[in-house]
Coordinates of C-alpha atoms and ligand atoms in Angstrom, one line a residue:
M733 CA 162.2 118.3 248.4
G734 CA 162.4 120.7 251.6
F735 CA 162.6 119.5 255.2
Q736 CA 159.2 120.8 256.2
E737 CA 157.6 118.8 253.1
E738 CA 160.0 115.4 254.3
I739 CA 158.0 115.4 257.5
K740 CA 154.3 115.8 256.2
R741 CA 155.0 113.1 253.6
R742 CA 156.0 110.9 256.4
R743 CA 153.3 108.3 258.1
T744 CA 155.1 105.9 260.8
F745 CA 152.7 103.7 262.1
A746 CA 152.4 100.2 263.8
I747 CA 149.5 97.3 262.9
I748 CA 148.4 95.8 266.1
S749 CA 146.7 92.1 266.7
H750 CA 146.0 89.2 268.2
P751 CA 148.0 86.5 266.6
D752 CA 146.5 84.9 263.8
A753 CA 143.9 87.7 263.0
G754 CA 145.9 88.6 259.9
K755 CA 148.5 91.2 261.1
T756 CA 151.5 89.5 258.2
T757 CA 148.6 89.4 255.9
L758 CA 147.7 93.2 255.8
T759 CA 151.3 94.2 256.3
E760 CA 152.2 92.2 253.1
K761 CA 149.1 93.5 251.1
L762 CA 150.6 96.8 252.2
L763 CA 153.6 96.4 251.2
L764 CA 152.2 95.3 247.7
F765 CA 150.4 98.1 247.3
G766 CA 153.2 100.1 247.8
G767 CA 155.6 98.0 245.2
A768 CA 158.1 97.6 248.2
I769 CA 157.7 93.8 247.6
Q770 CA 156.6 92.1 244.4
V771 CA 155.1 88.9 245.6
A772 CA 152.7 87.6 248.7
G773 CA 154.7 85.5 251.0
A774 CA 157.5 87.8 251.6
V775 CA 157.0 88.6 255.0
K776 CA 157.3 85.8 256.6
S777 CA 158.8 86.6 260.3
N778 CA 155.4 85.6 262.3
K779 CA 154.9 82.5 260.4
I780 CA 158.2 81.2 261.3
K781 CA 158.5 82.0 265.2
R782 CA 154.8 80.3 265.7
H783 CA 156.5 77.1 264.6
A784 CA 160.1 77.3 265.8
T785 CA 160.1 79.0 269.2
S786 CA 161.5 76.0 271.2
D787 CA 164.3 75.7 269.0
F788 CA 167.0 78.4 270.4
M789 CA 168.6 78.1 266.8
E790 CA 165.4 79.0 265.3
I791 CA 165.4 82.0 267.8
E792 CA 168.3 83.1 266.6
K793 CA 167.6 82.5 262.9
Q794 CA 164.3 84.7 263.7
R795 CA 166.5 87.6 265.3
G796 CA 168.2 88.4 261.8
I797 CA 164.9 88.2 260.2
S798 CA 163.0 90.4 263.0
V799 CA 165.6 93.1 262.7
A800 CA 164.9 93.3 258.3
T801 CA 161.3 93.2 259.3
S802 CA 161.0 95.5 262.4
V803 CA 160.7 98.3 260.1
M804 CA 159.2 98.4 256.8
A805 CA 159.4 101.5 254.7
F806 CA 157.6 102.0 251.3
E807 CA 156.4 104.9 249.5
Y808 CA 152.6 105.4 248.4
E809 CA 151.0 108.3 246.3
D810 CA 154.0 110.6 247.3
L811 CA 154.2 109.5 250.9
Q812 CA 156.8 107.8 252.7
I813 CA 154.9 105.3 255.4
N814 CA 157.0 103.5 257.9
I815 CA 155.3 100.2 259.2
L816 CA 156.9 98.8 262.6
D817 CA 156.4 95.8 263.5
T818 CA 155.0 94.8 266.6
P819 CA 156.2 90.8 267.6
G820 CA 152.8 89.6 268.4
H821 CA 153.2 85.5 269.1
Q822 CA 154.9 83.9 271.7
D823 CA 157.7 86.3 272.0
F824 CA 155.1 89.1 272.9
A825 CA 157.3 91.1 275.1
E826 CA 157.9 94.5 276.4
D827 CA 159.4 95.6 273.2
T828 CA 156.0 95.0 271.8
Y829 CA 154.5 97.7 274.1
R830 CA 157.4 100.1 273.6
T831 CA 157.4 99.9 269.8
L832 CA 153.9 101.8 270.4
T833 CA 155.8 104.7 271.6
A834 CA 158.1 105.3 268.6
V835 CA 154.8 105.6 266.2
D836 CA 152.2 108.2 265.5
S837 CA 149.0 106.0 265.0
V838 CA 147.9 102.5 264.7
I839 CA 145.9 99.9 262.6
V840 CA 144.1 97.3 264.7
V841 CA 143.5 94.1 263.1
I842 CA 140.2 91.9 264.5
D843 CA 139.3 88.5 263.5
V844 CA 135.5 88.9 262.8
A845 CA 135.0 85.3 264.0
K846 CA 137.3 85.8 267.1
G847 CA 135.8 89.4 268.2
V848 CA 138.2 90.9 270.2
E849 CA 141.1 89.1 272.0
T850 CA 143.8 89.3 274.8
Q851 CA 146.8 90.8 273.4
T852 CA 144.7 93.3 271.5
E853 CA 142.7 94.6 274.5
K854 CA 146.7 95.3 276.3
L855 CA 148.2 96.6 273.3
V856 CA 145.2 99.2 272.8
E857 CA 145.5 100.2 276.4
V858 CA 148.9 101.7 275.7
C859 CA 147.2 103.6 272.8
R860 CA 144.6 104.7 274.8
M861 CA 147.4 106.1 277.4
R862 CA 149.0 108.1 274.8
N863 CA 145.9 109.4 272.8
T864 CA 147.2 107.4 269.8
P865 CA 144.9 107.7 266.8
V866 CA 143.5 104.0 265.8
I867 CA 141.8 102.7 262.7
V868 CA 139.9 99.5 263.4
F869 CA 140.5 96.6 260.4
I870 CA 137.9 93.9 261.0
N871 CA 139.5 91.2 259.0
K872 CA 138.2 87.5 257.4
L873 CA 134.9 88.5 256.2
D874 CA 135.1 85.7 253.5
R875 CA 134.3 83.6 256.7
E876 CA 131.5 83.4 259.2
G877 CA 131.9 85.6 262.4
L878 CA 130.2 87.7 264.8
D879 CA 127.3 90.6 263.8
A880 CA 128.9 93.6 262.4
I881 CA 127.0 95.7 265.3
D882 CA 127.8 93.2 268.0
L883 CA 131.4 93.5 267.1
L884 CA 131.5 97.3 267.3
D885 CA 129.7 97.2 270.9
E886 CA 132.6 94.6 271.9
I887 CA 135.0 97.0 270.5
E888 CA 133.9 99.6 272.5
S889 CA 133.3 98.1 275.5
K890 CA 136.5 95.8 275.8
L891 CA 139.2 98.2 274.0
G892 CA 137.4 101.5 275.3
L893 CA 137.3 103.2 271.9
T894 CA 134.8 105.4 270.1
V895 CA 133.9 103.6 267.0
T896 CA 132.4 105.0 263.5
P897 CA 132.4 102.6 260.6
L898 CA 133.4 103.8 257.6
S899 CA 132.7 100.8 255.5
W900 CA 129.9 98.3 256.1
P901 CA 129.7 94.3 255.3
I902 CA 127.1 93.1 252.9
G903 CA 126.7 89.5 254.0
M904 CA 129.7 87.7 255.6
G905 CA 131.2 84.0 255.0
Q906 CA 129.5 82.3 251.7
R907 CA 127.2 85.3 251.5
F908 CA 129.8 87.9 251.5
K909 CA 128.9 90.2 248.8
G910 CA 131.2 93.1 249.5
V911 CA 131.2 96.3 251.8
Y912 CA 129.6 99.8 251.3
N913 CA 132.3 102.5 251.7
L914 CA 130.4 105.1 253.7
Y915 CA 133.4 107.2 253.4
E916 CA 133.5 107.4 249.6
K917 CA 129.9 106.2 248.9
K918 CA 130.9 103.3 247.0
L919 CA 130.2 99.7 246.7
C920 CA 132.9 97.7 246.8
L921 CA 132.2 94.2 245.3
F922 CA 133.9 90.9 246.7
S923 CA 134.7 88.1 244.3
P924 CA 136.6 85.7 246.3
H925 CA 138.9 84.1 243.8
S926 CA 140.1 87.0 241.7
K927 CA 142.2 88.4 244.6
Q928 CA 142.7 91.6 242.3
E929 CA 144.8 94.3 243.3
V930 CA 141.9 96.8 243.1
D931 CA 138.6 96.0 244.1
E932 CA 135.5 96.3 241.8
T933 CA 133.8 99.6 242.8
I934 CA 130.4 101.1 241.7
T935 CA 129.8 104.8 243.0
I936 CA 126.7 104.9 244.7
T937 CA 125.6 108.2 246.6
D938 CA 122.0 107.2 247.0
L939 CA 121.1 103.8 248.9
N940 CA 117.6 103.7 247.1
D941 CA 119.9 103.4 243.8
G942 CA 118.3 100.4 241.8
R943 CA 122.0 99.4 241.2
L944 CA 122.6 98.6 244.5
D945 CA 119.5 95.4 244.3
K946 CA 120.7 94.3 240.9
E947 CA 124.4 94.1 242.2
V948 CA 124.1 91.9 245.5
G949 CA 120.5 91.1 245.4
Q950 CA 117.3 92.2 246.8
R951 CA 117.4 90.8 250.2
P952 CA 121.0 92.0 251.1
A953 CA 120.4 95.5 249.8
D954 CA 117.7 95.8 251.9
E955 CA 119.1 94.6 254.9
L956 CA 122.0 96.4 254.0
R957 CA 119.4 100.0 253.6
E958 CA 118.2 99.0 257.2
E959 CA 121.5 98.4 258.6
L960 CA 122.6 101.5 257.8
E961 CA 120.0 103.5 259.0
T962 CA 120.8 102.2 262.4
V963 CA 124.6 102.9 261.7
T964 CA 124.2 106.2 260.7
T965 CA 121.9 107.1 263.9
V966 CA 124.1 104.9 266.7
Y967 CA 127.3 106.2 265.4
P968 CA 128.7 109.3 265.1
D969 CA 129.7 111.0 262.4
F970 CA 133.5 110.6 261.2
D971 CA 135.6 113.3 262.4
E972 CA 139.6 113.5 261.4
T973 CA 140.4 116.1 264.4
V974 CA 138.6 113.9 266.7
Y975 CA 140.5 110.9 265.1
R976 CA 143.7 112.9 265.2
K977 CA 143.1 113.3 269.4
G978 CA 142.7 109.4 269.6
A979 CA 139.0 110.0 270.4
L980 CA 137.0 108.4 267.6
S981 CA 138.2 105.4 265.5
P982 CA 137.0 104.6 262.1
V983 CA 136.3 101.2 261.5
F984 CA 137.0 98.9 258.2
F985 CA 135.7 95.4 256.9
G986 CA 137.4 93.5 254.9
S987 CA 139.3 90.2 254.0
A988 CA 143.1 91.0 254.0
V989 CA 144.2 87.4 252.5
N990 CA 141.5 88.2 249.5
N991 CA 143.0 91.8 249.3
F992 CA 139.6 93.0 249.7
G993 CA 139.2 96.2 251.4
V994 CA 142.6 97.0 251.9
K995 CA 143.0 99.6 249.4
E996 CA 140.1 101.4 251.0
L997 CA 141.9 101.1 254.4
L998 CA 145.1 102.4 253.1
D999 CA 143.6 105.0 250.7
C1000 CA 141.9 106.4 254.0
F1001 CA 144.9 105.9 256.3
I1002 CA 146.8 108.1 253.8
R1003 CA 144.2 110.7 254.0
V1004 CA 143.4 111.1 257.5
A1005 CA 146.6 109.5 259.7
P1006 CA 148.8 112.3 261.3
H1007 CA 152.5 113.1 260.0
P1008 CA 155.0 113.0 262.8
Q1009 CA 153.6 114.8 265.8
P1010 CA 155.3 116.7 268.6
R1011 CA 156.8 114.5 271.6
H1012 CA 156.7 115.3 275.2
A1013 CA 160.2 115.4 276.9
E1014 CA 160.4 115.9 280.5
E1015 CA 161.9 119.5 279.6
R1016 CA 159.4 120.8 277.0
D1017 CA 157.4 120.0 274.0
V1018 CA 159.7 119.0 271.2
D1019 CA 158.2 119.9 267.9
P1020 CA 159.0 118.0 264.6
F1021 CA 159.6 121.1 262.6
E1022 CA 162.6 122.1 264.8
K1023 CA 165.9 122.4 263.0
K1024 CA 167.5 120.7 265.9
F1025 CA 168.1 117.1 265.9
S1026 CA 166.6 115.2 268.3
G1027 CA 165.2 111.1 268.9
F1028 CA 165.2 108.5 271.3
V1029 CA 166.0 104.5 271.6
F1030 CA 163.0 102.8 271.7
K1031 CA 164.4 99.3 271.0
I1032 CA 167.8 97.4 271.0
H1033 CA 168.3 94.0 269.2
A1034 CA 171.1 92.4 270.0
N1035 CA 173.2 89.7 267.5
I1036 CA 173.2 86.4 269.3
D1037 CA 176.4 85.2 267.4
P1038 CA 178.8 85.6 270.2
R1039 CA 181.2 86.2 267.3
H1040 CA 179.4 89.7 266.5
R1041 CA 178.7 91.0 269.9
D1042 CA 176.9 94.0 268.4
R1043 CA 173.7 95.3 268.7
I1044 CA 171.0 97.5 266.6
A1045 CA 169.8 100.5 268.5
F1046 CA 166.4 101.8 266.8
V1047 CA 166.0 105.3 267.2
R1048 CA 162.8 107.2 266.3
I1049 CA 163.7 110.8 265.1
C1050 CA 161.7 113.3 266.8
S1051 CA 163.0 116.7 265.3
G1052 CA 165.3 118.4 262.9
T1053 CA 167.5 116.1 260.6
F1054 CA 169.6 113.2 261.5
E1055 CA 173.3 112.7 259.2
R1056 CA 175.7 110.3 259.0
N1057 CA 179.4 110.8 260.9
T1058 CA 178.0 113.8 262.9
N1059 CA 178.3 113.9 266.3
Y1060 CA 175.4 113.5 268.4
Y1061 CA 175.1 113.8 272.4
N1062 CA 173.7 110.7 274.2
V1063 CA 171.8 112.7 277.3
R1064 CA 172.0 110.1 279.5
T1065 CA 175.8 109.4 279.7
G1066 CA 177.1 112.4 278.7
K1067 CA 178.9 111.1 275.9
S1068 CA 179.2 112.4 272.1
M1069 CA 178.4 109.6 269.5
K1070 CA 178.9 109.5 265.9
F1071 CA 177.5 106.6 263.3
S1072 CA 179.0 105.8 260.2
N1073 CA 176.7 103.1 259.1
P1074 CA 173.0 104.7 259.9
T1075 CA 170.7 102.1 258.4
S1076 CA 167.0 102.9 257.2
F1077 CA 164.7 100.0 256.6
M1078 CA 163.3 99.6 253.1
A1079 CA 160.9 96.7 253.4
A1080 CA 162.9 93.6 253.8
R1081 CA 166.4 95.7 252.8
K1082 CA 168.4 97.6 254.8
E1083 CA 170.5 100.7 253.4
V1084 CA 172.7 102.3 255.0
I1085 CA 171.5 106.2 254.8
D1086 CA 173.4 109.7 255.1
E1087 CA 170.1 111.8 256.3
A1088 CA 166.8 110.8 257.9
F1089 CA 163.8 112.8 259.1
P1090 CA 161.5 113.3 261.8
G1091 CA 159.0 110.2 261.8
D1092 CA 161.9 108.0 260.5
I1093 CA 163.4 105.1 262.5
V1094 CA 167.1 104.5 262.0
G1095 CA 169.2 101.5 263.2
L1096 CA 172.8 102.5 264.5
Y1097 CA 175.2 99.5 265.3
D1098 CA 176.0 99.8 269.2
S1099 CA 179.0 98.2 271.1
G1100 CA 177.0 98.0 274.4
N1101 CA 176.7 102.1 275.0
F1102 CA 173.0 102.3 274.8
K1103 CA 169.9 101.5 276.9
I1104 CA 166.3 101.7 276.1
G1105 CA 164.9 105.2 276.9
D1106 CA 168.2 107.0 275.8
T1107 CA 167.8 110.5 274.0
L1108 CA 169.9 111.7 271.5
T1109 CA 170.3 115.5 271.0
E1110 CA 172.7 118.2 269.3
G1111 CA 173.2 119.1 273.1
E1112 CA 170.4 119.9 274.6
I1113 CA 169.4 118.2 277.7
L1114 CA 165.8 116.3 276.9
H1115 CA 164.5 113.3 278.3
F1116 CA 161.4 112.1 276.3
K1117 CA 158.5 110.9 277.9
G1118 CA 156.4 107.8 277.2
I1119 CA 159.0 105.2 277.0
P1120 CA 157.9 103.2 280.6
S1121 CA 158.8 99.9 281.6
F1122 CA 155.0 98.0 282.0
S1123 CA 154.3 95.8 284.6
P1124 CA 155.4 92.2 283.7
E1125 CA 152.7 89.2 284.0
Q1126 CA 155.5 86.8 284.4
F1127 CA 158.1 86.2 287.8
R1128 CA 160.8 83.6 287.9
Y1129 CA 163.3 83.9 290.8
V1130 CA 166.7 84.0 289.2
N1131 CA 169.9 82.2 290.9
N1132 CA 173.3 81.7 290.1
A1133 CA 174.0 78.2 288.7
N1134 CA 177.5 78.6 288.6
P1135 CA 179.5 80.2 291.5
L1136 CA 182.3 80.8 289.3
K1137 CA 180.5 82.8 286.9
S1138 CA 179.1 85.4 289.0
K1139 CA 180.2 88.3 287.9
Q1140 CA 179.6 87.2 284.3
L1141 CA 176.0 86.3 285.5
A1142 CA 175.5 90.0 286.7
K1143 CA 176.9 91.9 283.4
G1144 CA 174.8 89.7 281.5
I1145 CA 171.7 90.4 283.4
E1146 CA 172.6 94.2 283.5
Q1147 CA 173.4 94.1 279.4
L1148 CA 170.0 92.5 279.2
M1149 CA 167.8 94.7 281.2
D1150 CA 169.3 97.7 279.6
E1151 CA 168.0 95.9 276.0
G1152 CA 164.7 95.8 277.5
V1153 CA 164.4 92.1 277.1
A1154 CA 162.7 91.9 280.5
Q1155 CA 162.9 93.6 284.0
L1156 CA 164.6 92.6 286.9
F1157 CA 163.5 93.2 291.0
T1158 CA 165.8 93.0 293.7
R1159 CA 163.8 91.9 297.0
E1160 CA 163.8 94.7 299.7
D1161 CA 163.9 92.1 302.7
T1162 CA 166.0 89.1 301.0
G1163 CA 168.1 90.6 298.3
R1164 CA 167.0 88.1 296.0
Q1165 CA 166.8 88.8 292.0
I1166 CA 163.5 88.1 290.4
I1167 CA 163.1 88.8 286.4
G1168 CA 159.5 89.9 285.3
T1169 CA 158.5 89.5 281.6
V1170 CA 155.2 90.0 279.7
G1171 CA 155.6 86.4 277.8
S1172 CA 157.0 83.2 278.8
L1173 CA 159.4 82.7 275.7
Q1174 CA 161.8 85.7 277.0
F1175 CA 162.8 83.6 279.9
D1176 CA 164.4 80.9 277.4
V1177 CA 165.5 83.4 275.8
I1178 CA 167.6 85.0 278.5
Q1179 CA 169.1 81.7 279.6
Y1180 CA 170.2 80.9 276.1
R1181 CA 171.8 84.4 275.9
L1182 CA 173.5 84.5 279.4
E1183 CA 175.0 81.1 278.3
H1184 CA 175.9 81.9 275.1
E1185 CA 177.2 85.5 275.1
Y1186 CA 178.1 85.7 278.4
G1187 CA 179.1 82.3 279.7
A1188 CA 177.1 82.4 282.7
S1189 CA 174.3 80.0 283.7
C1190 CA 171.5 80.6 285.6
H1191 CA 168.3 78.6 286.7
Y1192 CA 165.0 79.7 287.8
E1193 CA 162.8 79.1 290.4
P1194 CA 158.8 79.7 290.7
V1195 CA 157.9 82.6 292.2
S1196 CA 153.9 83.2 292.6
L1197 CA 153.3 86.8 291.7
H1198 CA 150.5 88.6 290.1
K1199 CA 151.8 92.5 289.2
A1200 CA 154.4 94.6 289.9
C1201 CA 153.3 98.0 290.7
W1202 CA 155.4 101.2 291.1
V1203 CA 154.8 103.4 294.2
S1204 CA 154.9 106.8 295.0
S1205 CA 153.5 109.2 297.1
T1206 CA 153.5 112.9 297.7
K1207 CA 153.8 112.2 301.4
P1208 CA 157.1 110.6 302.5
E1209 CA 155.9 109.2 305.5
A1210 CA 153.4 106.9 303.6
I1211 CA 156.6 105.8 302.0
R1212 CA 157.9 105.0 305.3
E1213 CA 155.0 103.3 306.2
L1214 CA 154.5 100.8 303.5
M1215 CA 158.6 100.5 303.8
Q1216 CA 158.2 99.3 307.3
K1217 CA 154.8 97.4 307.2
R1218 CA 155.2 95.8 303.9
K1219 CA 158.9 95.1 303.4
K1220 CA 158.6 91.8 302.5
D1221 CA 156.4 92.6 299.5
L1222 CA 158.6 95.7 298.3
A1223 CA 161.5 95.5 295.8
Q1224 CA 163.6 97.7 294.0
D1225 CA 163.7 98.2 290.0
K1226 CA 167.1 98.2 288.1
D1227 CA 167.0 102.2 288.5
G1228 CA 166.5 102.0 292.1
R1229 CA 162.6 102.4 292.1
L1230 CA 160.4 101.2 294.7
V1231 CA 158.0 98.7 293.1
F1232 CA 155.1 96.7 295.3
L1233 CA 154.9 92.9 294.1
A1234 CA 151.5 91.7 294.3
E1235 CA 150.9 88.1 295.0
S1236 CA 147.3 88.4 293.8
A1237 CA 144.7 90.9 292.5
W1238 CA 143.2 90.9 295.9
M1239 CA 146.4 91.8 297.8
L1240 CA 147.0 94.6 296.0
R1241 CA 143.3 95.6 296.3
M1242 CA 144.0 95.6 300.2
A1243 CA 147.4 97.3 299.8
Q1244 CA 145.6 100.1 298.0
E1245 CA 143.3 100.0 300.6
N1246 CA 145.3 100.2 303.5
F1247 CA 147.6 102.5 302.1
P1248 CA 145.5 105.6 300.7
N1249 CA 148.0 108.0 300.3
V1250 CA 150.5 106.1 298.2
E1251 CA 149.5 105.4 294.6
F1252 CA 150.4 102.2 293.0
H1253 CA 151.5 102.6 289.0
F1254 CA 151.2 99.7 286.2
T1255 CA 154.0 101.7 284.0
S1256 CA 157.1 103.2 285.8
E1257 CA 156.3 106.4 284.4
L1258 CA 154.7 107.7 287.3
Ligands
G4P1897 P1 149.2 87.0 262.5 O1 150.7 88.0 261.3 O2 148.3 88.0 263.0 O3 149.6 86.2 263.4 O4 148.0 86.1 261.2 P2 148.9 85.9 259.8 O5 148.8 87.1 258.9 O6 149.9 85.3 259.5 O7 147.2 85.4 259.2 C1 147.1 84.2 260.1 C2 146.1 83.2 259.1 O8 145.1 83.6 259.0 C3 146.7 82.8 258.0 O9 146.1 81.4 257.7 C4 146.3 83.5 256.9 O10 146.2 83.1 255.7 C5 144.7 83.8 257.1 N1 144.1 84.8 256.9 C6 144.4 86.1 256.6 N2 143.4 87.5 256.3 C7 142.8 86.1 256.1 C8 141.3 86.5 255.5 O11 141.1 87.7 255.1 N3 140.4 85.6 255.1 C9 140.6 84.3 255.6 N4 140.1 83.4 255.5 N5 141.9 83.9 256.1 C10 142.9 85.1 256.5 P3 147.2 80.1 258.1 O12 146.7 78.8 257.4 O13 148.2 80.2 259.2 O14 148.4 80.5 257.0 P4 148.6 80.3 255.2 O15 149.1 78.9 255.1 O16 147.3 80.9 254.9 O17 150.0 81.2 254.7

């Protein structure tokens, strides 16, 4: 197969959801369709995480598992599908956000009973910033839930997405009969006990077809006709081009655990989801079809076992062919690097590969040379954009608990921050160090890893902060004024960029009003 065909047949995406909405179940069903796993229950990572986050040995075990499930690749209808896992439970971290910078599209799973929940809001915000195409799957229709129209309203208002349903539920919970697939003009019948691989479908192009009443009952059929009349007038027609620009999201309804609606979702996905897309670098846009290799590190996974200090850097390939045992240039360090064991991730299996193509994720063994955001090329100076740090939500002072080990502590903190585990801010006035994270588990992980990998110990002290915002201005005097008047609220991030530490939403608003010439940013990419 030629280079161009290899790129065109790749689909790299992430499934995102609030915990418990059904991401793991849906992932598993997709892998079953792709033949990547044979039995349900093979994708366990999230389940284990949910129960065992206070036990650090468990964290260690999970890290092993989550390397394996970080990327799951499978073949379906001649396409190579790469699913990137977005950790979503108590270990919700910046990693989760950053993974979204390495995909070309996203499927959002929403629990029909719970509607839009907080983590989904945060993740979709990142997708919107990047105009990532989004497909929505509303799950658990076998249970009672919110009215479908109300749900779509909520998705539009809370997630800021413009939606158009491509399937429509007929009842829900006990009365759930199935869905009408508007995309393929088919009736898909639900039978709760069969969990069959493929749903029973009947092609019904005309909704007045008497077979509809026969299959689902007259009342549900009439309700469906009525609802679809509203749906087709209220929502725009589906347009693939608008979807690919991230401006229109098709919505499907189903029940992942019953394998219902999943095939329709997958079949639509492979038809409409984009193949690897051009990536923006500071210097220029990089097209995947360019012959020369380029890629960037979006995630670093450390081995917690001190006897094996190696890490795996996850690289998204942006252009050209990546080859084993070939020298590549790390733009940040200026060093040439060669990889003898690059790894691909076919489902839960790791494999050494000889080559990989745009859209693929390769795992590179690393002994501490990589930082998040690093670019690899054949020599060209490129800096890929869109791998920002995001404002953390939880903050603590970090103090050295063993003065004899201060060097170890500094080194440990530096390396963990390079891995992107959390962010470090150094206060302008006192020089005190604050660690900021997205999820609270990260504090425990950092403490544990500092002790076990670096022989350093730290303790935390609470600090009441709401957000950290990167500040910039076209007028240098505006920054000078901010420095003079608000030094106690300023800090530097690990790359020396100036950050405003807001104690509350109100304080942030006041600062924005008082310093109109200063811009406050919620990500580090200004
Ligand atoms: P997550 O990765 O988003 O956190 O969700 P996960 O797939 O683990 O699903 C969370 C729970 O929801 C699981 O139940 C799962 O079986 C259930 N679930 C997923 N899809 C559906 C669906 O379509 N209908 C219904 N009724 N339930 C669904 P659990 O009790 O936590 O685990 P398990 O014992 O069933 O494995």
